[in-house]
GROMACS .gro file of C-alpha atoms in nm:
model
  497
    1MET     CA    1  -3.560   1.334  -7.624
    2ARG     CA    2  -3.258   1.146  -7.564
    3ALA     CA    3  -3.260   0.811  -7.544
    4PRO     CA    4  -3.165   0.573  -7.153
    5PRO     CA    5  -2.762   0.407  -7.114
    6ARG     CA    6  -2.813   0.114  -7.227
    7TYR     CA    7  -2.569   0.017  -6.858
    8ALA     CA    8  -2.664   0.204  -6.575
    9ASN     CA    9  -2.323   0.303  -6.572
   10GLU     CA   10  -2.298   0.361  -6.907
   11PRO     CA   11  -1.914   0.611  -6.878
   12LEU     CA   12  -1.709   0.289  -6.773
   13ALA     CA   13  -1.906   0.101  -7.044
   14ILE     CA   14  -1.519   0.095  -7.351
   15ALA     CA   15  -1.516   0.115  -7.690
   16LEU     CA   16  -1.402  -0.267  -7.838
   17ARG     CA   17  -1.128  -0.078  -7.960
   18GLU     CA   18  -0.986  -0.069  -7.576
   19ALA     CA   19  -1.155  -0.420  -7.434
   20ARG     CA   20  -0.818  -0.571  -7.307
   21PRO     CA   21  -0.846  -1.000  -7.475
   22PRO     CA   22  -0.931  -1.227  -7.399
   23LEU     CA   23  -1.299  -1.119  -7.414
   24VAL     CA   24  -1.659  -1.290  -7.184
   25LEU     CA   25  -1.974  -1.314  -7.350
   26ALA     CA   26  -2.202  -1.296  -7.028
   27ILE     CA   27  -2.590  -1.372  -7.062
   28ASP     CA   28  -2.789  -1.170  -6.799
   29ILE     CA   29  -3.169  -1.299  -6.731
   30GLY     CA   30  -3.406  -1.118  -6.483
   31THR     CA   31  -3.762  -1.170  -6.392
   32SER     CA   32  -3.869  -0.932  -6.717
   33GLY     CA   33  -3.538  -0.856  -6.854
   34LEU     CA   34  -3.276  -1.057  -7.042
   35ARG     CA   35  -2.889  -0.883  -7.259
   36THR     CA   36  -2.621  -1.009  -7.335
   37PHE     CA   37  -2.222  -0.774  -7.266
   38LEU     CA   38  -1.893  -0.851  -7.367
   39PHE     CA   39  -1.679  -0.795  -7.081
   40ASP     CA   40  -1.251  -0.854  -7.124
   41VAL     CA   41  -1.080  -0.998  -6.874
   42ARG     CA   42  -1.110  -0.632  -6.602
   43GLY     CA   43  -1.431  -0.644  -6.569
   44ARG     CA   44  -1.511  -0.425  -6.824
   45PRO     CA   45  -1.813  -0.392  -7.045
   46VAL     CA   46  -1.760  -0.278  -7.392
   47GLY     CA   47  -1.983  -0.098  -7.479
   48SER     CA   48  -2.121  -0.141  -7.894
   49ALA     CA   49  -2.154  -0.495  -7.777
   50ILE     CA   50  -2.436  -0.482  -7.524
   51ALA     CA   51  -2.861  -0.663  -7.685
   52HIS     CA   52  -3.161  -0.594  -7.481
   53ARG     CA   53  -3.400  -0.871  -7.480
   54ASP     CA   54  -3.728  -0.773  -7.299
   55ARG     CA   55  -4.048  -0.897  -7.167
   56THR     CA   56  -4.300  -0.863  -6.917
   57PRO     CA   57  -4.409  -1.188  -6.718
   58ARG     CA   58  -4.662  -1.270  -6.719
   59THR     CA   59  -4.870  -1.263  -6.391
   60ALA     CA   60  -5.240  -1.369  -6.338
   61ALA     CA   61  -5.470  -1.255  -5.951
   62ASP     CA   62  -5.390  -1.632  -5.790
   63GLY     CA   63  -5.062  -1.503  -5.771
   64GLU     CA   64  -4.885  -1.648  -6.108
   65VAL     CA   65  -4.533  -1.454  -6.213
   66SER     CA   66  -4.430  -1.660  -6.470
   67VAL     CA   67  -4.295  -1.775  -6.852
   68ASP     CA   68  -4.202  -1.887  -7.097
   69PRO     CA   69  -3.907  -2.116  -7.140
   70ASP     CA   70  -3.860  -2.157  -7.543
   71GLU     CA   71  -4.002  -1.707  -7.547
   72ARG     CA   72  -3.629  -1.666  -7.347
   73VAL     CA   73  -3.401  -1.945  -7.532
   74ARG     CA   74  -3.564  -1.793  -7.850
   75ALA     CA   75  -3.474  -1.402  -7.700
   76ALA     CA   76  -3.135  -1.557  -7.561
   77ALA     CA   77  -3.009  -1.671  -7.916
   78ASP     CA   78  -3.127  -1.309  -8.084
   79ALA     CA   79  -2.930  -1.101  -7.843
   80ILE     CA   80  -2.587  -1.306  -7.945
   81ASP     CA   81  -2.651  -1.268  -8.217
   82GLU     CA   82  -2.649  -0.907  -8.248
   83THR     CA   83  -2.366  -0.867  -7.941
   84LEU     CA   84  -2.182  -1.141  -8.152
   85ALA     CA   85  -2.256  -0.910  -8.421
   86ALA     CA   86  -2.082  -0.575  -8.248
   87ALA     CA   87  -1.741  -0.785  -8.218
   88GLY     CA   88  -1.662  -0.788  -8.507
   89ARG     CA   89  -1.404  -1.014  -8.575
   90ARG     CA   90  -1.305  -0.983  -8.211
   91ALA     CA   91  -1.560  -1.255  -8.119
   92LYS     CA   92  -1.281  -1.509  -8.169
   93GLU     CA   93  -1.091  -1.339  -7.855
   94ILE     CA   94  -1.401  -1.495  -7.636
   95ALA     CA   95  -1.266  -1.685  -7.399
   96ALA     CA   96  -1.591  -1.792  -7.269
   97VAL     CA   97  -1.999  -1.748  -7.183
   98ALA     CA   98  -2.056  -1.659  -6.894
   99THR     CA   99  -2.495  -1.687  -6.772
  100SER     CA  100  -2.668  -1.495  -6.449
  101THR     CA  101  -2.981  -1.602  -6.405
  102PHE     CA  102  -3.272  -1.549  -6.121
  103TRP     CA  103  -3.304  -1.799  -5.845
  104HIS     CA  104  -3.524  -2.005  -5.794
  105SER     CA  105  -3.726  -2.057  -6.100
  106LEU     CA  106  -3.798  -2.440  -6.192
  107VAL     CA  107  -3.956  -2.566  -6.591
  108GLY     CA  108  -4.036  -2.869  -6.633
  109VAL     CA  109  -3.980  -3.053  -6.989
  110ASP     CA  110  -4.021  -3.431  -7.151
  111ALA     CA  111  -3.915  -3.754  -7.270
  112ARG     CA  112  -3.839  -3.521  -7.613
  113GLY     CA  113  -3.718  -3.206  -7.337
  114ARG     CA  114  -4.031  -3.055  -7.467
  115PRO     CA  115  -4.100  -2.779  -7.190
  116THR     CA  116  -4.442  -2.936  -6.978
  117THR     CA  117  -4.469  -2.631  -6.793
  118ARG     CA  118  -4.399  -2.198  -6.831
  119VAL     CA  119  -4.131  -2.083  -6.560
  120LEU     CA  120  -4.236  -2.032  -6.193
  121THR     CA  121  -3.985  -1.721  -6.074
  122TRP     CA  122  -3.968  -1.667  -5.755
  123ALA     CA  123  -4.269  -1.409  -5.727
  124ASP     CA  124  -4.473  -1.656  -5.831
  125THR     CA  125  -4.689  -1.773  -5.492
  126ARG     CA  126  -4.894  -2.011  -5.601
  127ALA     CA  127  -4.755  -2.273  -5.472
  128ARG     CA  128  -4.794  -2.062  -5.147
  129ASN     CA  129  -5.084  -2.401  -5.039
  130ALA     CA  130  -4.822  -2.643  -5.080
  131ALA     CA  131  -4.575  -2.527  -4.882
  132ALA     CA  132  -4.861  -2.467  -4.591
  133ALA     CA  133  -4.879  -2.776  -4.600
  134LEU     CA  134  -4.552  -2.941  -4.637
  135ARG     CA  135  -4.457  -2.718  -4.307
  136SER     CA  136  -4.712  -2.987  -4.111
  137GLU     CA  137  -4.591  -3.250  -4.340
  138VAL     CA  138  -4.233  -3.214  -4.271
  139ASP     CA  139  -3.952  -3.092  -3.934
  140PRO     CA  140  -3.959  -2.704  -4.084
  141ARG     CA  141  -3.652  -2.667  -3.804
  142ALA     CA  142  -3.505  -3.016  -3.957
  143THR     CA  143  -3.546  -2.949  -4.305
  144HIS     CA  144  -3.343  -2.634  -4.267
  145ALA     CA  145  -3.095  -2.705  -4.070
  146ARG     CA  146  -2.965  -2.940  -4.434
  147THR     CA  147  -3.119  -2.671  -4.707
  148GLY     CA  148  -3.084  -2.346  -4.537
  149CYS     CA  149  -3.474  -2.310  -4.690
  150THR     CA  150  -3.754  -2.285  -4.517
  151PHE     CA  151  -4.096  -2.381  -4.656
  152HIS     CA  152  -4.192  -2.097  -4.930
  153ALA     CA  153  -4.395  -2.026  -5.220
  154SER     CA  154  -4.016  -1.981  -5.342
  155TYR     CA  155  -3.866  -2.250  -5.375
  156TRP     CA  156  -3.881  -2.588  -5.476
  157PRO     CA  157  -4.064  -2.860  -5.303
  158ALA     CA  158  -4.357  -2.628  -5.238
  159LYS     CA  159  -4.369  -2.561  -5.660
  160LEU     CA  160  -4.292  -2.911  -5.732
  161ARG     CA  161  -4.620  -2.968  -5.433
  162TYR     CA  162  -4.840  -2.704  -5.680
  163LEU     CA  163  -4.758  -2.856  -5.905
  164LYS     CA  164  -4.840  -3.204  -5.902
  165GLU     CA  165  -5.215  -3.112  -5.765
  166ALA     CA  166  -5.265  -2.819  -6.042
  167ASP     CA  167  -5.240  -2.940  -6.336
  168ARG     CA  168  -5.158  -3.369  -6.278
  169GLU     CA  169  -5.116  -3.460  -6.654
  170ALA     CA  170  -4.824  -3.240  -6.646
  171TYR     CA  171  -4.643  -3.344  -6.380
  172VAL     CA  172  -4.705  -3.682  -6.486
  173ARG     CA  173  -4.512  -3.647  -6.840
  174THR     CA  174  -4.219  -3.440  -6.697
  175ALA     CA  175  -3.854  -3.608  -6.719
  176LYS     CA  176  -3.630  -3.357  -6.575
  177TRP     CA  177  -3.704  -3.029  -6.367
  178LEU     CA  178  -3.464  -2.753  -6.373
  179SER     CA  179  -3.424  -2.455  -6.355
  180LEU     CA  180  -3.445  -2.207  -6.620
  181GLY     CA  181  -3.110  -2.124  -6.660
  182GLU     CA  182  -3.011  -2.477  -6.678
  183TYR     CA  183  -3.321  -2.547  -6.959
  184LEU     CA  184  -3.101  -2.268  -7.152
  185TYR     CA  185  -2.820  -2.451  -7.181
  186PHE     CA  186  -3.006  -2.801  -7.183
  187ARG     CA  187  -3.103  -2.658  -7.623
  188LEU     CA  188  -2.802  -2.564  -7.629
  189PHE     CA  189  -2.614  -2.885  -7.505
  190SER     CA  190  -2.688  -3.226  -7.459
  191GLY     CA  191  -2.735  -3.326  -7.119
  192THR     CA  192  -2.816  -3.183  -6.794
  193ARG     CA  193  -2.616  -2.980  -6.492
  194ALA     CA  194  -2.671  -2.729  -6.272
  195ALA     CA  195  -2.408  -2.516  -6.037
  196HIS     CA  196  -2.390  -2.548  -5.725
  197GLY     CA  197  -2.422  -2.170  -5.665
  198MET     CA  198  -2.821  -2.301  -5.862
  199ALA     CA  199  -2.862  -2.586  -5.627
  200SER     CA  200  -2.800  -2.442  -5.326
  201ALA     CA  201  -3.147  -2.175  -5.358
  202THR     CA  202  -3.391  -2.434  -5.403
  203GLY     CA  203  -3.471  -2.575  -5.155
  204ILE     CA  204  -3.398  -2.942  -5.213
  205TYR     CA  205  -2.991  -2.962  -5.213
  206ASP     CA  206  -2.791  -3.083  -4.899
  207GLN     CA  207  -2.549  -2.810  -4.824
  208ALA     CA  208  -2.366  -2.964  -4.556
  209ARG     CA  209  -2.297  -3.323  -4.857
  210ARG     CA  210  -2.343  -3.060  -5.126
  211ALA     CA  211  -2.583  -3.285  -5.296
  212TRP     CA  212  -2.944  -3.314  -5.368
  213ASP     CA  213  -3.149  -3.370  -5.038
  214ASP     CA  214  -3.247  -3.805  -5.031
  215ARG     CA  215  -3.468  -3.657  -4.744
  216LEU     CA  216  -3.759  -3.456  -4.936
  217LEU     CA  217  -3.727  -3.570  -5.288
  218ALA     CA  218  -3.827  -3.879  -5.108
  219HIS     CA  219  -4.094  -3.674  -4.942
  220LEU     CA  220  -4.211  -3.534  -5.236
  221GLY     CA  221  -4.204  -3.844  -5.523
  222VAL     CA  222  -3.965  -3.761  -5.683
  223GLY     CA  223  -3.582  -3.961  -5.835
  224GLU     CA  224  -3.254  -3.787  -5.889
  225SER     CA  225  -3.250  -3.862  -6.216
  226ALA     CA  226  -3.628  -3.591  -6.282
  227LEU     CA  227  -3.293  -3.363  -6.174
  228SER     CA  228  -2.979  -3.294  -6.313
  229GLN     CA  229  -2.643  -3.303  -6.218
  230ILE     CA  230  -2.446  -3.065  -5.981
  231SER     CA  231  -2.149  -2.933  -6.087
  232ASP     CA  232  -1.928  -2.600  -6.218
  233GLU     CA  233  -1.742  -2.775  -6.443
  234PRO     CA  234  -1.795  -2.578  -6.761
  235GLN     CA  235  -2.017  -2.711  -7.103
  236GLN     CA  236  -1.862  -2.760  -7.455
  237GLY     CA  237  -1.962  -2.866  -7.812
  238LEU     CA  238  -2.287  -2.649  -7.859
  239ARG     CA  239  -2.508  -2.872  -8.031
  240PRO     CA  240  -2.526  -2.945  -8.404
  241SER     CA  241  -2.764  -2.565  -8.457
  242PHE     CA  242  -2.589  -2.386  -8.255
  243ALA     CA  243  -2.211  -2.450  -8.353
  244ARG     CA  244  -2.329  -2.339  -8.717
  245ARG     CA  245  -2.509  -2.014  -8.614
  246TRP     CA  246  -2.195  -1.979  -8.318
  247PRO     CA  247  -1.946  -2.082  -8.532
  248VAL     CA  248  -1.742  -1.889  -8.294
  249LEU     CA  249  -1.874  -2.008  -7.934
  250ALA     CA  250  -1.845  -2.286  -8.104
  251ARG     CA  251  -1.565  -2.562  -7.882
  252VAL     CA  252  -1.551  -2.184  -7.604
  253PRO     CA  253  -1.626  -2.381  -7.162
  254TRP     CA  254  -1.972  -2.195  -7.122
  255VAL     CA  255  -2.025  -2.184  -6.757
  256PRO     CA  256  -2.324  -2.342  -6.582
  257ALA     CA  257  -2.600  -2.057  -6.549
  258ILE     CA  258  -2.517  -1.906  -6.122
  259GLY     CA  259  -2.778  -1.684  -5.933
  260ASP     CA  260  -2.789  -1.302  -6.062
  261GLY     CA  261  -2.731  -1.252  -5.586
  262ALA     CA  262  -2.396  -1.485  -5.576
  263CYS     CA  263  -2.360  -1.254  -5.915
  264SER     CA  264  -2.474  -0.892  -5.777
  265ASN     CA  265  -2.264  -0.922  -5.486
  266LEU     CA  266  -1.928  -1.007  -5.758
  267GLY     CA  267  -1.958  -0.778  -5.999
  268ALA     CA  268  -2.096  -0.467  -5.731
  269GLY     CA  269  -1.667  -0.611  -5.590
  270ALA     CA  270  -1.976  -0.740  -5.239
  271ILE     CA  271  -1.699  -1.060  -5.215
  272SER     CA  272  -1.581  -1.088  -4.807
  273ARG     CA  273  -1.733  -1.064  -4.500
  274ASP     CA  274  -1.639  -0.696  -4.419
  275ARG     CA  275  -1.883  -0.589  -4.717
  276ALA     CA  276  -2.261  -0.584  -4.875
  277ALA     CA  277  -2.463  -0.530  -5.134
  278LEU     CA  278  -2.812  -0.350  -5.118
  279PHE     CA  279  -3.010  -0.446  -5.420
  280LEU     CA  280  -3.265  -0.325  -5.556
  281GLY     CA  281  -3.343  -0.469  -5.908
  282THR     CA  282  -3.722  -0.607  -5.945
  283SER     CA  283  -3.680  -0.744  -5.606
  284GLY     CA  284  -3.444  -0.619  -5.318
  285ALA     CA  285  -3.181  -0.825  -5.085
  286ILE     CA  286  -2.899  -0.739  -4.905
  287ARG     CA  287  -2.635  -1.027  -4.903
  288VAL     CA  288  -2.277  -1.086  -4.803
  289LEU     CA  289  -2.098  -1.330  -5.030
  290TYR     CA  290  -1.791  -1.526  -4.805
  291ALA     CA  291  -1.536  -1.831  -4.878
  292THR     CA  292  -1.678  -2.041  -4.596
  293ASP     CA  293  -1.711  -2.395  -4.444
  294GLY     CA  294  -1.905  -2.319  -4.170
  295PRO     CA  295  -2.299  -2.415  -4.151
  296PRO     CA  296  -2.512  -2.406  -4.436
  297VAL     CA  297  -2.729  -2.094  -4.556
  298VAL     CA  298  -2.954  -2.085  -4.852
  299ALA     CA  299  -2.708  -2.000  -5.176
  300GLY     CA  300  -2.372  -1.951  -5.348
  301LEU     CA  301  -2.240  -1.874  -5.596
  302ASP     CA  302  -2.020  -2.194  -5.590
  303ALA     CA  303  -1.936  -2.500  -5.359
  304ARG     CA  304  -1.626  -2.294  -5.172
  305ARG     CA  305  -1.861  -1.973  -5.226
  306VAL     CA  306  -2.231  -1.876  -5.003
  307VAL     CA  307  -2.449  -1.598  -5.016
  308ALA     CA  308  -2.624  -1.555  -4.638
  309GLY     CA  309  -2.884  -1.220  -4.544
  310GLY     CA  310  -3.235  -1.204  -4.719
  311ALA     CA  311  -3.387  -1.103  -5.028
  312LEU     CA  312  -3.737  -0.933  -5.052
  313SER     CA  313  -4.002  -1.022  -5.288
  314ASN     CA  314  -4.097  -0.624  -5.338
  315GLY     CA  315  -3.872  -0.400  -5.520
  316GLY     CA  316  -3.807  -0.251  -5.810
  317ASN     CA  317  -4.155  -0.392  -5.864
  318VAL     CA  318  -4.315  -0.200  -5.623
  319ILE     CA  319  -4.165   0.089  -5.870
  320ALA     CA  320  -4.245   0.063  -6.184
  321TRP     CA  321  -4.581  -0.059  -6.003
  322LEU     CA  322  -4.660   0.310  -5.858
  323ALA     CA  323  -4.522   0.448  -6.205
  324ARG     CA  324  -4.819   0.303  -6.385
  325THR     CA  325  -5.084   0.344  -6.105
  326PHE     CA  326  -4.969   0.730  -6.026
  327PRO     CA  327  -4.777   0.845  -6.339
  328GLN     CA  328  -4.908   1.229  -6.261
  329VAL     CA  329  -4.621   1.170  -6.020
  330ASP     CA  330  -4.233   1.217  -6.016
  331LEU     CA  331  -4.062   1.031  -5.819
  332ALA     CA  332  -3.843   1.147  -5.815
  333LYS     CA  333  -3.935   1.486  -5.655
  334LEU     CA  334  -4.122   1.358  -5.440
  335TRP     CA  335  -3.816   1.371  -5.145
  336ARG     CA  336  -3.840   1.813  -5.169
  337SER     CA  337  -4.124   1.825  -4.937
  338SER     CA  338  -4.187   1.593  -4.586
  339SER     CA  339  -4.319   1.271  -4.588
  340ALA     CA  340  -4.717   1.249  -4.489
  341LEU     CA  341  -4.803   1.229  -4.138
  342GLY     CA  342  -4.885   0.933  -4.025
  343LEU     CA  343  -4.940   0.743  -4.378
  344ILE     CA  344  -4.760   0.413  -4.331
  345ALA     CA  345  -4.755   0.140  -4.666
  346LEU     CA  346  -4.714  -0.191  -4.617
  347PRO     CA  347  -4.590  -0.270  -5.044
  348LEU     CA  348  -4.574  -0.660  -4.988
  349LEU     CA  349  -4.743  -0.600  -5.425
  350ALA     CA  350  -4.530  -0.952  -5.437
  351GLY     CA  351  -4.618  -1.196  -5.079
  352ASP     CA  352  -4.360  -1.151  -4.793
  353ARG     CA  353  -3.940  -1.391  -4.838
  354THR     CA  354  -3.652  -1.267  -4.509
  355PRO     CA  355  -3.800  -1.132  -4.279
  356SER     CA  356  -4.204  -1.306  -4.252
  357TRP     CA  357  -4.140  -1.528  -4.527
  358ASN     CA  358  -4.515  -1.510  -4.580
  359ASP     CA  359  -4.657  -1.553  -4.949
  360ALA     CA  360  -4.950  -1.474  -4.881
  361ALA     CA  361  -4.892  -1.099  -4.726
  362ARG     CA  362  -5.085  -0.815  -4.942
  363GLY     CA  363  -4.995  -0.461  -4.968
  364ALA     CA  364  -5.196  -0.262  -4.706
  365LEU     CA  365  -5.241   0.124  -4.671
  366ALA     CA  366  -5.309   0.254  -4.329
  367GLY     CA  367  -5.392   0.642  -4.203
  368ILE     CA  368  -5.558   0.814  -4.539
  369GLY     CA  369  -5.697   1.075  -4.531
  370ILE     CA  370  -5.960   1.272  -4.666
  371THR     CA  371  -5.661   1.549  -4.817
  372THR     CA  372  -5.402   1.282  -4.895
  373THR     CA  373  -5.245   1.312  -5.246
  374ALA     CA  374  -5.128   1.086  -5.474
  375GLU     CA  375  -4.840   1.159  -5.366
  376ASP     CA  376  -4.832   1.082  -4.967
  377ILE     CA  377  -4.900   0.749  -5.130
  378ALA     CA  378  -4.633   0.701  -5.331
  379ARG     CA  379  -4.413   0.831  -5.076
  380ALA     CA  380  -4.511   0.649  -4.838
  381THR     CA  381  -4.487   0.314  -5.020
  382LEU     CA  382  -4.137   0.399  -5.145
  383GLU     CA  383  -4.016   0.484  -4.797
  384GLY     CA  384  -4.223   0.085  -4.681
  385VAL     CA  385  -3.962  -0.061  -4.931
  386ALA     CA  386  -3.699   0.085  -4.720
  387PHE     CA  387  -3.858  -0.036  -4.403
  388ARG     CA  388  -3.814  -0.325  -4.535
  389ALA     CA  389  -3.433  -0.266  -4.609
  390ALA     CA  390  -3.371  -0.144  -4.284
  391ARG     CA  391  -3.574  -0.534  -4.130
  392VAL     CA  392  -3.351  -0.670  -4.333
  393TRP     CA  393  -3.068  -0.545  -4.253
  394ARG     CA  394  -3.114  -0.531  -3.833
  395LEU     CA  395  -3.099  -0.962  -3.862
  396VAL     CA  396  -2.786  -0.962  -4.161
  397ASP     CA  397  -2.570  -0.676  -3.953
  398ALA     CA  398  -2.702  -0.912  -3.590
  399ALA     CA  399  -2.596  -1.240  -3.832
  400LEU     CA  400  -2.190  -1.064  -3.965
  401PRO     CA  401  -2.125  -0.838  -3.754
  402GLY     CA  402  -1.851  -0.603  -3.835
  403ILE     CA  403  -2.015  -0.557  -4.219
  404ALA     CA  404  -1.795  -0.214  -4.246
  405THR     CA  405  -1.924  -0.133  -4.629
  406VAL     CA  406  -2.270  -0.151  -4.766
  407VAL     CA  407  -2.196  -0.148  -5.160
  408ALA     CA  408  -2.504  -0.004  -5.349
  409THR     CA  409  -2.613  -0.204  -5.682
  410GLY     CA  410  -2.880  -0.414  -5.854
  411GLY     CA  411  -3.101  -0.214  -6.238
  412THR     CA  412  -3.381   0.045  -5.974
  413LEU     CA  413  -3.169   0.157  -5.746
  414LEU     CA  414  -2.868   0.305  -5.984
  415ARG     CA  415  -3.104   0.458  -6.278
  416LEU     CA  416  -3.278   0.648  -5.976
  417PRO     CA  417  -2.921   0.786  -5.771
  418TRP     CA  418  -3.167   0.922  -5.565
  419LEU     CA  419  -3.339   0.633  -5.342
  420MET     CA  420  -2.977   0.624  -5.252
  421GLN     CA  421  -3.032   0.858  -4.972
  422LEU     CA  422  -3.328   0.719  -4.874
  423PHE     CA  423  -3.097   0.324  -4.813
  424ALA     CA  424  -2.866   0.561  -4.601
  425ASP     CA  425  -3.111   0.704  -4.407
  426ALA     CA  426  -3.338   0.388  -4.336
  427LEU     CA  427  -3.026   0.147  -4.308
  428ASP     CA  428  -2.824   0.386  -4.046
  429ARG     CA  429  -2.506   0.289  -4.245
  430PRO     CA  430  -2.324   0.543  -4.519
  431VAL     CA  431  -2.400   0.394  -4.912
  432VAL     CA  432  -2.147   0.335  -5.159
  433MET     CA  433  -2.301   0.356  -5.453
  434SER     CA  434  -2.105   0.040  -5.690
  435GLY     CA  435  -1.930   0.232  -5.949
  436ALA     CA  436  -1.922  -0.119  -6.205
  437GLY     CA  437  -2.269  -0.100  -6.354
  438GLU     CA  438  -2.472  -0.387  -6.266
  439GLY     CA  439  -2.386  -0.666  -6.076
  440SER     CA  440  -2.496  -0.916  -6.230
  441ALA     CA  441  -2.349  -0.957  -6.567
  442ARG     CA  442  -2.041  -0.859  -6.456
  443GLY     CA  443  -2.025  -1.113  -6.191
  444ALA     CA  444  -2.101  -1.346  -6.440
  445ALA     CA  445  -1.881  -1.257  -6.591
  446ILE     CA  446  -1.588  -1.293  -6.343
  447ALA     CA  447  -1.684  -1.632  -6.196
  448ALA     CA  448  -1.577  -1.707  -6.543
  449LEU     CA  449  -1.282  -1.539  -6.547
  450GLU     CA  450  -1.149  -1.748  -6.295
  451ARG     CA  451  -1.336  -2.101  -6.417
  452VAL     CA  452  -1.155  -2.163  -6.688
  453GLY     CA  453  -0.864  -2.026  -6.543
  454ILE     CA  454  -0.738  -1.671  -6.750
  455VAL     CA  455  -0.750  -1.442  -6.366
  456PRO     CA  456  -0.628  -1.630  -6.019
  457THR     CA  457  -0.934  -1.525  -5.856
  458ILE     CA  458  -1.200  -1.337  -5.841
  459ALA     CA  459  -1.054  -1.130  -5.603
  460ALA     CA  460  -0.755  -1.054  -5.834
  461VAL     CA  461  -1.085  -0.787  -6.099
  462ARG     CA  462  -1.051  -0.503  -5.869
  463SER     CA  463  -1.488  -0.360  -5.886
  464PRO     CA  464  -1.457   0.055  -5.868
  465LEU     CA  465  -1.681   0.216  -5.634
  466GLY     CA  466  -1.876   0.549  -5.637
  467ARG     CA  467  -2.054   0.884  -5.415
  468THR     CA  468  -2.135   0.826  -5.105
  469TYR     CA  469  -2.462   0.827  -4.920
  470ARG     CA  470  -2.423   0.930  -4.515
  471PRO     CA  471  -2.747   0.955  -4.339
  472ASP     CA  472  -2.929   1.221  -4.183
  473ALA     CA  473  -2.933   1.137  -3.850
  474ALA     CA  474  -3.278   1.363  -3.826
  475ALA     CA  475  -3.462   1.124  -4.092
  476HIS     CA  476  -3.337   0.852  -3.931
  477ALA     CA  477  -3.531   0.918  -3.709
  478ARG     CA  478  -3.866   0.941  -3.848
  479LEU     CA  479  -3.825   0.660  -4.109
  480ALA     CA  480  -3.718   0.440  -3.826
  481GLU     CA  481  -4.077   0.549  -3.686
  482GLY     CA  482  -4.294   0.501  -3.948
  483LEU     CA  483  -4.044   0.091  -3.924
  484ALA     CA  484  -4.183   0.090  -3.594
  485ARG     CA  485  -4.548   0.087  -3.672
  486GLN     CA  486  -4.468  -0.001  -4.031
  487SER     CA  487  -4.411  -0.342  -3.833
  488ALA     CA  488  -4.725  -0.272  -3.607
  489LEU     CA  489  -5.001  -0.266  -3.895
  490GLU     CA  490  -4.830  -0.600  -4.018
  491ASP     CA  491  -4.932  -0.697  -3.671
  492ALA     CA  492  -5.241  -0.606  -3.680
  493LEU     CA  493  -5.335  -0.787  -3.977
  494ALA     CA  494  -5.182  -1.115  -3.943
  495SER     CA  495  -5.432  -1.152  -3.645
  496MET     CA  496  -5.760  -1.034  -3.799
  497THR     CA  497  -5.592  -1.372  -4.055
   0.00000   0.00000   0.00000
């Protein structure tokens, strides 16, 4: 059996001898996957220097989706070892290290730097009751106006309140609250530092002041000293043990970790108001990345460039669930036959973010009959994911009119190109496949190239595009009807709770 490609667009990966110096080492930490890459100054991946260290997060029926912080640090270090070994003598050409990791993660550490909690990921919904309590205690509108975030289990305010109640002993022992990217750098360097782009997605960041939100911190009883310094400045001077392990990286600037959503847009070349990125990995999103001094939004690439749009909690994780639950179904062949009439799915397996922000939401299936097959259920569920993306698209298109191009990126979409047509039909907009491979690691590398002064601006690194998938009018009409029925099902379920 042929081994799967190590990079989503492997034909673009170049041999090390062809790479243009200087090089950037990029660490990409996803919810379940961790990879390290080398990129050259043109943002091209070095195919021989990619390492993987994947680990499925721990899940539980109560909504837990968490990872072990120290295991992820060890995995990152091992992957860096492998990438440096593959680079050989050219490792000396590495001029910066960049990191992309998922937004909204939270881990506590004690005064000795040891974890007091596991890493609560964006998908962990155990804080849903804490989010509901905050909505009754603090003005949600005023908070959203300052932070760009709603009270939801994904964000830090609810997570902090949940941990204070659920594990009081660990909460009291915690001296610092960090994201996973901050924790990795905390292990590598002295001190703690959070990039503006990472801090802006916590829910406790005042977007206008570009600082921690003192009003929310006061309500939560968390001192600003328990949080990282907010700075986009790179760090240098590895701790002695890591300096000995990686002498070529000992004095190289390490750019603070950036949120994978912003990195994904950047890696795909969606960096202006007229270009959106459609992302589908474990989760999903439609986002626009642009420079502005305008009103606050939920997150950013840095202090000057923001990310607007909407995120889906259910994307590739739903497809993975289908593969586990219905292993006999060939998902790629579902589109050769018409969909099952009357079947509608609400695939909210991990709660919901945009558009309902219902962290207690669960999946549902309606219209099952005696002749319903596993293929029918799988197709309805996949179409249900596309319906959620279509609802986000409507919001983004209304808020940011004039988007001319939608670029498809993310591991799930790029591995399963047959999904492109489904999303083009659902959005009723041409979808262009990214020709740059998965965007997050590449985006982090491009941001680092700019941050350390190797390129004058992120726009200087070109991002190739691939095939365009154009919507089919008849398919869009059918999917629009399905979207309306899904919305009716969601409303009916909400009225029962």
